[in-house]
């Protein structure tokens, strides 16, 4: 942000940043799905878990970009590349897990404690399953459990 307000990056930098964010979402979703599949496999083998397994999903997202029209000179072309995410109802927004560590946020409500505990368990499972390479960080979302995430 500058004194003039929000400034756009150059086309190539902007598109690279958007594609990196989309790539992070794809990997986070895959790692999350891997850990959920492992939990369900263990439930099939060993019986019911001690607590509920929440039905969780990621925010739907897509990359939107425009192509260069032939009628516009390349030097005048501004381009457009953005990550489009499903809008979450901000009234129901919940932060489940701390940014800096795989532990519940300090002020989690009793209503969200089971989900928060399960998400922290998933983080530990992800870290273990990837041999310490990664886990999904910053689980947050709405009460219908859609999240936006950051990767580690």
Tab-separated table of C-alpha atoms in Angstrom, residues 39-50:
chain	number	residue	atom	x	y	z
A	39	UNK	CA	-8.580	-40.971	9.825
A	40	UNK	CA	-11.471	-42.704	8.037
A	41	UNK	CA	-9.268	-45.718	7.235
A	42	UNK	CA	-8.342	-46.057	10.920
A	43	UNK	CA	-12.005	-45.753	11.927
A	44	UNK	CA	-12.821	-48.582	9.495
A	45	UNK	CA	-10.102	-50.743	11.064
A	46	UNK	CA	-10.436	-49.881	14.747
A	47	UNK	CA	-14.012	-48.710	15.245
A	48	UNK	CA	-15.551	-45.400	16.285
A	49	UNK	CA	-13.228	-42.591	17.399
A	50	UNK	CA	-13.513	-40.965	20.833
